[in-house]
Short mmCIF file of C-alpha atoms and ligand atoms in Angstrom, two decimals:
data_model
loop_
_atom_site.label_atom_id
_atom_site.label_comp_id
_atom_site.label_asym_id
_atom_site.label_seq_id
_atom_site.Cartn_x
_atom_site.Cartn_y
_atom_site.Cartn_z
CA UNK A 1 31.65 -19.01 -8.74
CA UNK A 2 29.44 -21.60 -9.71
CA UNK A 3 26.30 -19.98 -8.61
CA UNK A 4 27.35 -17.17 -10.41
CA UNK A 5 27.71 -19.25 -13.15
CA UNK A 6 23.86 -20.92 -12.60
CA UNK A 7 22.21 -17.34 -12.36
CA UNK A 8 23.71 -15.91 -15.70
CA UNK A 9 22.78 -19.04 -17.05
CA UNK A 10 19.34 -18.76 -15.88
CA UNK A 11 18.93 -14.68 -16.82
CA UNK A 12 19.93 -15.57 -20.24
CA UNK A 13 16.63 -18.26 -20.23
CA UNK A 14 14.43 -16.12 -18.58
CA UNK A 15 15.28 -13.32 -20.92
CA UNK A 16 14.97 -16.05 -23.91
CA UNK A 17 11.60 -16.82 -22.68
CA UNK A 18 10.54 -13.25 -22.77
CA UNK A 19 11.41 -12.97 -25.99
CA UNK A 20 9.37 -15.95 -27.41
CA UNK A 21 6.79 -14.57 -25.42
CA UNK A 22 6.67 -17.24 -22.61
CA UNK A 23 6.69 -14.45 -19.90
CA UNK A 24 7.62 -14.99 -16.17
CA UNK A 25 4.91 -16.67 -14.48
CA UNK A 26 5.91 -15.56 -10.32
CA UNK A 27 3.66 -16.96 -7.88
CA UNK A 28 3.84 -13.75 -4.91
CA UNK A 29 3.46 -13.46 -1.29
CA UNK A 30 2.19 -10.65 1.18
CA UNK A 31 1.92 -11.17 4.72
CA UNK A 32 2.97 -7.54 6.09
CA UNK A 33 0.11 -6.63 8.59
CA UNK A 34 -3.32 -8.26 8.48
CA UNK A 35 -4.17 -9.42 5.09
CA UNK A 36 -2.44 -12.96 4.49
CA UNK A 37 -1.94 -12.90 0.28
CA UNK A 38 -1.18 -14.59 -2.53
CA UNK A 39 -1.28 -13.91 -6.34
CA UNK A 40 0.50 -15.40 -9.61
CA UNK A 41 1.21 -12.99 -12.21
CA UNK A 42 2.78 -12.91 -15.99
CA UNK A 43 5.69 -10.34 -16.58
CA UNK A 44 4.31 -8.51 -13.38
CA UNK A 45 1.20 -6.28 -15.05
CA UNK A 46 -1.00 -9.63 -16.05
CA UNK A 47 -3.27 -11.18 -12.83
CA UNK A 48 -3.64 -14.64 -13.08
CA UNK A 49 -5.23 -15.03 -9.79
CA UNK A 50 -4.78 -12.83 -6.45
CA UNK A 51 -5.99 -14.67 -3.44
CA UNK A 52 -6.56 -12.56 -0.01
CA UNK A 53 -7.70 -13.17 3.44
CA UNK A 54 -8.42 -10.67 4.99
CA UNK A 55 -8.12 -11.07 9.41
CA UNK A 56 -10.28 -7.73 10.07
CA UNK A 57 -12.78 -9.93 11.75
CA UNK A 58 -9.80 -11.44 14.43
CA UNK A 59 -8.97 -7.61 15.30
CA UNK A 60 -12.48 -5.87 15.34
CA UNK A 61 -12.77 -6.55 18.56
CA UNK A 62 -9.57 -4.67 20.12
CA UNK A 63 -9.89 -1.72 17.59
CA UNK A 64 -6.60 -2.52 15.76
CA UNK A 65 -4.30 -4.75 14.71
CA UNK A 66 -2.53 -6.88 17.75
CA UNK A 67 0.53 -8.42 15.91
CA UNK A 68 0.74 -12.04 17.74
CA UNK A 69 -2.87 -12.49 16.21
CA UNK A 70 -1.86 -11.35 12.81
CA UNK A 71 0.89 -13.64 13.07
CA UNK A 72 -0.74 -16.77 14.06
CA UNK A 73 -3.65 -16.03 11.75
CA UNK A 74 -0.83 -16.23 8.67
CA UNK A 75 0.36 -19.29 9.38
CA UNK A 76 -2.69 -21.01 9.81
CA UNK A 77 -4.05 -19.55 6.27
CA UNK A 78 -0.88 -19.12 4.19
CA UNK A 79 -0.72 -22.81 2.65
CA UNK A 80 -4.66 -22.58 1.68
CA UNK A 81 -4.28 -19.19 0.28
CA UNK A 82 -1.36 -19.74 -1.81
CA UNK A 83 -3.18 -23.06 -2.58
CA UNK A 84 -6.34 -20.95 -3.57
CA UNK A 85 -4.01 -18.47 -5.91
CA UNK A 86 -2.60 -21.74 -7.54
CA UNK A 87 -5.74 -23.10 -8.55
CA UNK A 88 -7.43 -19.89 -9.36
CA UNK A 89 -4.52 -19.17 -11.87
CA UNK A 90 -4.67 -22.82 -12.85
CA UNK A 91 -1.05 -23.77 -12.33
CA UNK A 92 0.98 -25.96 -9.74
CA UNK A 93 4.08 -24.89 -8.39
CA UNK A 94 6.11 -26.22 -11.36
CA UNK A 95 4.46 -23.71 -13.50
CA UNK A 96 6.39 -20.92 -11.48
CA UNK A 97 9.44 -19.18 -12.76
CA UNK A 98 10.36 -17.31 -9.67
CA UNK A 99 8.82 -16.68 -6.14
CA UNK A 100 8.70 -12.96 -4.97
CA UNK A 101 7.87 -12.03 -1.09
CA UNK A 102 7.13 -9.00 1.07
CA UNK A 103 10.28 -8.70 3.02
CA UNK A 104 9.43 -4.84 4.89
CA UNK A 105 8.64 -3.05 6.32
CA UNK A 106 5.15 -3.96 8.12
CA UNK A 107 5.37 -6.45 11.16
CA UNK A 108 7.99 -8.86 12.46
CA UNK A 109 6.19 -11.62 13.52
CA UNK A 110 3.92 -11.78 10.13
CA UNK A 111 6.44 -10.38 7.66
CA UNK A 112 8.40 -14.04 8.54
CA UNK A 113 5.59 -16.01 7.69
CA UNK A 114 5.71 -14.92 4.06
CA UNK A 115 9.06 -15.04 3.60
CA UNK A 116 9.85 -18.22 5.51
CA UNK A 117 6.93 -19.38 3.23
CA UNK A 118 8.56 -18.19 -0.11
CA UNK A 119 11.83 -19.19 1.10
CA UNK A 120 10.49 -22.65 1.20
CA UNK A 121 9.18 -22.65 -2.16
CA UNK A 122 12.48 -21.33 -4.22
CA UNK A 123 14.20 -24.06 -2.22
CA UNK A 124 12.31 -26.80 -2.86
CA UNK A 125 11.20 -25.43 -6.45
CA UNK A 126 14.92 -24.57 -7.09
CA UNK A 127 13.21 -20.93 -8.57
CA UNK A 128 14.62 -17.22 -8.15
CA UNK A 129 13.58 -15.53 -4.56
CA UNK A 130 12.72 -12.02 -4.91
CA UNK A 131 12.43 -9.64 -1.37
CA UNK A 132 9.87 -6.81 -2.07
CA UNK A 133 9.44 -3.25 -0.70
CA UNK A 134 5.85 -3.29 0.27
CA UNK A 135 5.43 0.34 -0.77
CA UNK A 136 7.23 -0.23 -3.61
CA UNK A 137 4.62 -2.80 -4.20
CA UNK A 138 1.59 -0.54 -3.43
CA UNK A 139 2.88 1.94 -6.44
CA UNK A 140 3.50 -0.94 -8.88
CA UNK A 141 -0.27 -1.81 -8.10
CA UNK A 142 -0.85 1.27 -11.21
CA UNK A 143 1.00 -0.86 -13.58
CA UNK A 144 -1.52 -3.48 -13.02
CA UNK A 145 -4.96 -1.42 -13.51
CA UNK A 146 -3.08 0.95 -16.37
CA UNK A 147 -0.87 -1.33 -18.96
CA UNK A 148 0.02 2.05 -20.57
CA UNK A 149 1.70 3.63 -17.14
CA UNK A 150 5.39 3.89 -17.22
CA UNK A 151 7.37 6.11 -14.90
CA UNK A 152 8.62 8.73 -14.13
CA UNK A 153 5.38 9.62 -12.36
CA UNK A 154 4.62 11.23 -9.23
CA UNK A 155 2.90 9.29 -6.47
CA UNK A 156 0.82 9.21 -3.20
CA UNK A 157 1.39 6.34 -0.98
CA UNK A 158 -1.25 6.42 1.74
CA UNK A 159 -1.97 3.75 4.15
CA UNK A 160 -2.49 2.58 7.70
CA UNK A 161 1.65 2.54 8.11
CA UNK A 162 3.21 5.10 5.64
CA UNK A 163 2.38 8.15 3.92
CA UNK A 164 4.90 9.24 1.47
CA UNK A 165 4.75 11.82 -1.65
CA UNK A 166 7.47 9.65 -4.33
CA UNK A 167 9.13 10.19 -7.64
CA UNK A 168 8.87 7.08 -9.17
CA UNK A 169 11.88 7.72 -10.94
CA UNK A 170 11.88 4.31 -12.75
CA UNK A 171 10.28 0.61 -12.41
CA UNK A 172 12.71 0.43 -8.95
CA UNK A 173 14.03 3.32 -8.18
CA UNK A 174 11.92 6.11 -5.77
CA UNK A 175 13.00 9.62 -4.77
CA UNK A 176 10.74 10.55 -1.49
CA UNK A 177 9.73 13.92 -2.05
CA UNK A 178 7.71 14.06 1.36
CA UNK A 179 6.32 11.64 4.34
CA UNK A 180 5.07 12.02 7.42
CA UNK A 181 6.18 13.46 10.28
CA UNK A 182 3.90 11.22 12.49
CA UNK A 183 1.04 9.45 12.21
CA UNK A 184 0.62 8.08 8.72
CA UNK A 185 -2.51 9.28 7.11
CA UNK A 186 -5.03 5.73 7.81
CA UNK A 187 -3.76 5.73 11.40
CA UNK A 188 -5.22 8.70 11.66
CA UNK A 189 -7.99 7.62 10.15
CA UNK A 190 -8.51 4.93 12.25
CA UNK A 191 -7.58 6.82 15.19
CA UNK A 192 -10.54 9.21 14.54
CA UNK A 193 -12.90 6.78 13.80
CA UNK A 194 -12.29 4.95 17.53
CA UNK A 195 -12.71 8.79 19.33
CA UNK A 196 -15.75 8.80 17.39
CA UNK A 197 -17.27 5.89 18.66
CA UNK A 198 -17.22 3.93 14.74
CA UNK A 199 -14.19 1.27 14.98
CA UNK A 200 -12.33 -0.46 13.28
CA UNK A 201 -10.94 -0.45 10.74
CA UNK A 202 -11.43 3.58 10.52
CA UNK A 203 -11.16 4.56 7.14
CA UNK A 204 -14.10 2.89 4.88
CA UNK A 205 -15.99 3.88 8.54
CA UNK A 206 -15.24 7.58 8.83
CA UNK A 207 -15.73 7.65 4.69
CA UNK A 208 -19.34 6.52 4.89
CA UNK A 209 -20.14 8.90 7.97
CA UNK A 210 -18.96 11.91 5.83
CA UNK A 211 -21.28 11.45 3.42
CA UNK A 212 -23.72 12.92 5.64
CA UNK A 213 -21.89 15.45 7.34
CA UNK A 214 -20.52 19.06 6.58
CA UNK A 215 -17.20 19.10 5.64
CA UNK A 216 -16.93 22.49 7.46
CA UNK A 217 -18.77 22.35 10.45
CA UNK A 218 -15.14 22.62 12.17
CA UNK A 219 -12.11 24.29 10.98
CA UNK A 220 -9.07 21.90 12.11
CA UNK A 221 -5.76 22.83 11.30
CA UNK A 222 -3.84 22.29 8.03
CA UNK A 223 -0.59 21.42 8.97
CA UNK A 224 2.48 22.62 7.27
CA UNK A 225 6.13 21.82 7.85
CA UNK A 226 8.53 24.54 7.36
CA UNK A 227 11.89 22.26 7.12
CA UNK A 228 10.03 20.25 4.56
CA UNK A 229 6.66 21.65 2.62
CA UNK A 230 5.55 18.41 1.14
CA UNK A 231 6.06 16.94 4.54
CA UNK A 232 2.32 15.81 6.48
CA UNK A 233 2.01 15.78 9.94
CA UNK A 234 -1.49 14.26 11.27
CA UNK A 235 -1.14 15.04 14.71
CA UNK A 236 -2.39 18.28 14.43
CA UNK A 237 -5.67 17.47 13.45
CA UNK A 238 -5.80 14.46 15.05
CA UNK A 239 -5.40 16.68 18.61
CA UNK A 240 -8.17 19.18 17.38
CA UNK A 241 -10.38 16.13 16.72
CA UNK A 242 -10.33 15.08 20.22
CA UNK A 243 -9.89 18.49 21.77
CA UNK A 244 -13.75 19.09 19.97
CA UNK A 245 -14.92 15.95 21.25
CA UNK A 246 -13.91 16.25 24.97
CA UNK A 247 -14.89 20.06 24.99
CA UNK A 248 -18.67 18.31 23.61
CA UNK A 249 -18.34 16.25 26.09
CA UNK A 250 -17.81 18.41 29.13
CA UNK A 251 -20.03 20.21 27.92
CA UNK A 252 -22.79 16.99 27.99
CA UNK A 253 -23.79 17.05 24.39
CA UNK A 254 -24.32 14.05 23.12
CA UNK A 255 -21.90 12.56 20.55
CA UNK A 256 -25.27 11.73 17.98
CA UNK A 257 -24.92 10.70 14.40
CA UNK A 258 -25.03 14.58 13.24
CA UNK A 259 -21.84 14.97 15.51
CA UNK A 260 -19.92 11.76 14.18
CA UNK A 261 -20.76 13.16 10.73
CA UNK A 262 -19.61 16.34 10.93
CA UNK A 263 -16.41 15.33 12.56
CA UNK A 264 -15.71 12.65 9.87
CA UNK A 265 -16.09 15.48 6.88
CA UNK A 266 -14.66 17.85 8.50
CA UNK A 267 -11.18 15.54 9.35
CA UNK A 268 -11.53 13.92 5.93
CA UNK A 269 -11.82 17.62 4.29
CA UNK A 270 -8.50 18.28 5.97
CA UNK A 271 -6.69 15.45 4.75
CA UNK A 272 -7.92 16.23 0.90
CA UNK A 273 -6.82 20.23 1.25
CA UNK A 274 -3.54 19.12 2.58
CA UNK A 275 -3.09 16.24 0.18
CA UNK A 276 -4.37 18.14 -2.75
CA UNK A 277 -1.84 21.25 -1.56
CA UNK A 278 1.04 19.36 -1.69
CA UNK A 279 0.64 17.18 -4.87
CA UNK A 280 -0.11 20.46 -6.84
CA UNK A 281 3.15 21.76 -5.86
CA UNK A 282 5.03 18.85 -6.76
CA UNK A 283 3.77 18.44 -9.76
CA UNK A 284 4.59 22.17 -10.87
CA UNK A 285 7.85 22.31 -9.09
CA UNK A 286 9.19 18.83 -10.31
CA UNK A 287 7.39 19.19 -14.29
CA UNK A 288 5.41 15.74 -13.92
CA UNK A 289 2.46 15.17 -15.89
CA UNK A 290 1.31 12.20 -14.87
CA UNK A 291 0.38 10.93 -10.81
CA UNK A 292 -0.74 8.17 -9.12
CA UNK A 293 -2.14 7.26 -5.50
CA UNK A 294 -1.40 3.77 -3.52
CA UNK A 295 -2.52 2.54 -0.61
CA UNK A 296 -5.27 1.58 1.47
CA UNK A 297 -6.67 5.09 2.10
CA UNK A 298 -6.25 5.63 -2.01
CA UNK A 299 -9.73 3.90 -2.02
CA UNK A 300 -11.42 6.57 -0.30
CA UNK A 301 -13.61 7.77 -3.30
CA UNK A 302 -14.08 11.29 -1.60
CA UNK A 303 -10.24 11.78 -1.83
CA UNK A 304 -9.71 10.12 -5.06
CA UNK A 305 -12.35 12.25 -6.76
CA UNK A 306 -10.71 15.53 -5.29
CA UNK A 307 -7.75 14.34 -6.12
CA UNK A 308 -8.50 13.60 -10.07
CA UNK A 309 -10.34 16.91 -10.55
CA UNK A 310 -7.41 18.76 -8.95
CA UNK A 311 -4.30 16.79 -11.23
CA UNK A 312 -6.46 17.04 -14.11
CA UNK A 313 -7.12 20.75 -13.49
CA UNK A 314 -3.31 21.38 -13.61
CA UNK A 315 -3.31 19.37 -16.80
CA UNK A 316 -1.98 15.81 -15.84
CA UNK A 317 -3.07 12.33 -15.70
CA UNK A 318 -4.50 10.63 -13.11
CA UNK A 319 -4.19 7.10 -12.06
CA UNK A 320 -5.50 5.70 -9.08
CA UNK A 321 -6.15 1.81 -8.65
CA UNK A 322 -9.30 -0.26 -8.03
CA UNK A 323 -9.93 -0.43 -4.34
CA UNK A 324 -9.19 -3.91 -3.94
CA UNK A 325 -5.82 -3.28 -5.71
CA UNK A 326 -5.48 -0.45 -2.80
CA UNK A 327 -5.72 -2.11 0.37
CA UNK A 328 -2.60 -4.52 0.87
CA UNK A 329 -2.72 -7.67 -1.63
CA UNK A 330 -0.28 -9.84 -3.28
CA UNK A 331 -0.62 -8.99 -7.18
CA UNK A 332 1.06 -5.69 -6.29
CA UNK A 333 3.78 -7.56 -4.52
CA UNK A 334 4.17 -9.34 -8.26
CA UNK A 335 4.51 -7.06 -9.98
CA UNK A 336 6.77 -4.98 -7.80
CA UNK A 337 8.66 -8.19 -7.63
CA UNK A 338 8.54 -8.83 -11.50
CA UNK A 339 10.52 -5.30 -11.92
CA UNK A 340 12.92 -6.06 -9.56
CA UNK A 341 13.60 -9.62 -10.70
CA UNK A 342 14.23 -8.47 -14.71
CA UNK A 343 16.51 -5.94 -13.15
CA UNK A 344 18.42 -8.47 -11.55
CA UNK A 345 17.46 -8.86 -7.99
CA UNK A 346 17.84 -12.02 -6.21
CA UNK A 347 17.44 -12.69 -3.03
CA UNK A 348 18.69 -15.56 -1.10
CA UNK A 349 17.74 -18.17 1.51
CA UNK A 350 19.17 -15.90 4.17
CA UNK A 351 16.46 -13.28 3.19
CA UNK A 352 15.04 -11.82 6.93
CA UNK A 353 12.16 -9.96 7.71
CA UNK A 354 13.07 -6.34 7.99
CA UNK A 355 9.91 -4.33 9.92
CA UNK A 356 11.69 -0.76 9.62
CA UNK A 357 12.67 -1.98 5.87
CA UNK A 358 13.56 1.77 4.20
CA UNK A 359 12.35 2.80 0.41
CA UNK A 360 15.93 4.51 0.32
O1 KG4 B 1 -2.45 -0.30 2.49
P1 KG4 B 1 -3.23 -0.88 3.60
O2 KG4 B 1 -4.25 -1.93 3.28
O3 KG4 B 1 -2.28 -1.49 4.70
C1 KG4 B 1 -1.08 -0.91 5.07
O4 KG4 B 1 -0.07 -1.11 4.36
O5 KG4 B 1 -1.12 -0.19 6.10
O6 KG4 B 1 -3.92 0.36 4.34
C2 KG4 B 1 -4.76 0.19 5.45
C3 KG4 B 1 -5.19 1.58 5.90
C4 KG4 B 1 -5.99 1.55 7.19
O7 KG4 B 1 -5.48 2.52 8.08
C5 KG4 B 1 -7.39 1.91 6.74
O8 KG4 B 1 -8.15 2.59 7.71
C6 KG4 B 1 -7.12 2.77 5.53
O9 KG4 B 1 -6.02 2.17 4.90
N1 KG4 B 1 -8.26 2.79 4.62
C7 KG4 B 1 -8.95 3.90 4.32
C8 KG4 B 1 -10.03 3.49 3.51
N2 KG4 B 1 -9.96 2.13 3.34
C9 KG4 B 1 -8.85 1.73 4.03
N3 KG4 B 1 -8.75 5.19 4.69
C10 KG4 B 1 -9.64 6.09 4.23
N4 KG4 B 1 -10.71 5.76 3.47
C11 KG4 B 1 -10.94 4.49 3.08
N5 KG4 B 1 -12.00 4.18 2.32
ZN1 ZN B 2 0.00 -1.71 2.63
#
């Protein structure tokens, strides 16, 4: 009863604060997959600082992500990098009115050192936890680059764990119109890029060797999902990528620059005509006027600039973030977390790590 008490008491002062203008100064964590984050933000759409290190050098070397490194990695940066978004913002801990954390999905072992982390903080701080979605977060990275943006918009969330066509019906609330059926659409990405001989990580890789290739040296196959239309299914094209390159390779032609080329444009063609496909529909079936694209393959300029002359065709607005605002950071997280806080969300010190974490 009491803490009931304590939190209305404390909504009515952060709501007095907005008023005078104050704003809600949140000092955020990410720590889903390999990017260990921090940022502070003001009423979730102002950047005061947003500090990332980024572990891609620790996993280069296996072609993906191994978790155990990603973990360790975390917890040896996460006190210098919220350290480094402290200073950058120039504020101390005291300055924060609430602490808001990835909490899901992404993985186990590095999800917990961000929320153990923020944990720590609203305990010692005595300050509002908030858990956050990360895709929610990822969509809420708009509101950031575009103060005007308010929902309902449609979006495209596409990264290395999750693609998802959304209704963001409100500042929290998502209705999934589509996802995938398999591999999310940077897996495949990546996944291409190692059959290819390019590494990791895939996407910015297969991007640049596109540039010089035909997009339609090969014709792979545009998947479509009858239960589900603005369902994607990468595995499709993923097979026909590596069908092409064993065939080459029984054959004994080289796998050359011209041939890593043409594969990359002719896989990233794919993904725009079934992207583009999809969001048209959606945006004539469901009457939106205005969409958005999240997520770490979102910075792919090839598939942003198809993307904005197709939506803008149809006569909506386009909104796609800055790439660094793309890729997984912790000023998304913010102001994700900013929404859910003035809604009312709090979590507690029990807050887990949940790596299957649903948007539903
Ligand atoms: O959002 P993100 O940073 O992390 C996750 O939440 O997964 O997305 C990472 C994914 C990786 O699969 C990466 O290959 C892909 O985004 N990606 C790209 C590009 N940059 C990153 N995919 C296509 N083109 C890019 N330029
Ligand atoms: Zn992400």
């Amino acid at each position: 009863m009491a803490k009931i008490k304590k939190e209305k008491k404390l909504n009515r002062l952060y709501k007095a604060k907005e008023k005078v203008g104050g704003g809600i100064t949140m000092l955020s964590i990410e720590t889903s997959c390999d990017e260990t984050a921090a940022a502070v933000t003001v009423n979730g759409r102002q950047v005061l600082s947003n500090a990332i290190y980024s572990q891609i050098d620790l996993h280069t070397i296996y072609g993906g992500v191994v978790p155990e490194i990603a973990s360790r990695a975390h917890i040896e940066k996460i006190n210098q990098i919220v350290q480094k978004a402290l200073d950058d913002a120039g504020k101390t801990l005291d300055d924060m009115d609430a602490v808001a954390v990835t909490y899901g999905p992404g993985l186990v072992g590095a999800l917990l050192v961000g929320v153990a982390f923020a944990k720590a903080v609203a305990f010692a701080k005595n300050i509002p936890l908030v858990g956050v979605h990360h895709i929610k977060g990822h969509v809420c990275a708009n509101y950031i680059e575009y103060p005007e943006l308010e929902p309902p918009f449609l979006c495209l969330v596409a990264s290395g764990g999750h693609t998802h066509l959304v209704k963001a019906v409100s500042y929290t609330d998502y209705e999934i119109i589509g996802r995938t059926r398999d591999d999310a659409a940077g897996e495949a990405y990546d996944k291409i890029a190692r059959a290819i001989g390019l590494g990791y990580p895939g996407g910015p890789k297969v991007e640049k060797a596109a540039h010089n290739g035909d997009p339609h040296a090969f014709e792979f196959p545009r998947a479509k999902i009858a239960e589900n239309p603005y369902d994607f299914s990468f595995s499709g094209v993923k097979s026909a990528v590596l069908n092409t390159i064993n065939s080459y390779k029984m054959k004994g032609i080289e796998i050359d620059e011209k041939f890593q080329a043409d594969i990359a444009a002719s896989f990233q063609q794919d993904v725009v005509d079934t992207m583009k496909e999809r969001v048209l529909m959606a945006l004539d079936e469901f009457g939106m006027d205005k969409f958005a694209m999240a997520g770490g393959v979102a910075s792919n300029q090839t598939l942003r600039a198809a993307l904005k002359e197709a939506v803008e065709g149809a006569g909506a607005s386009f909104y796609c973030p800055s790439p660094i605002l793309c890729t997984d950071n912790a000023a998304m997280i913010g102001a994700a977390g900013y929404y859910e806080f003035i809604n009312g969300k709090r979590a507690g010190l029990d807050l887990n790590a949940v790596p299957g974490l649903k948007l539903e």
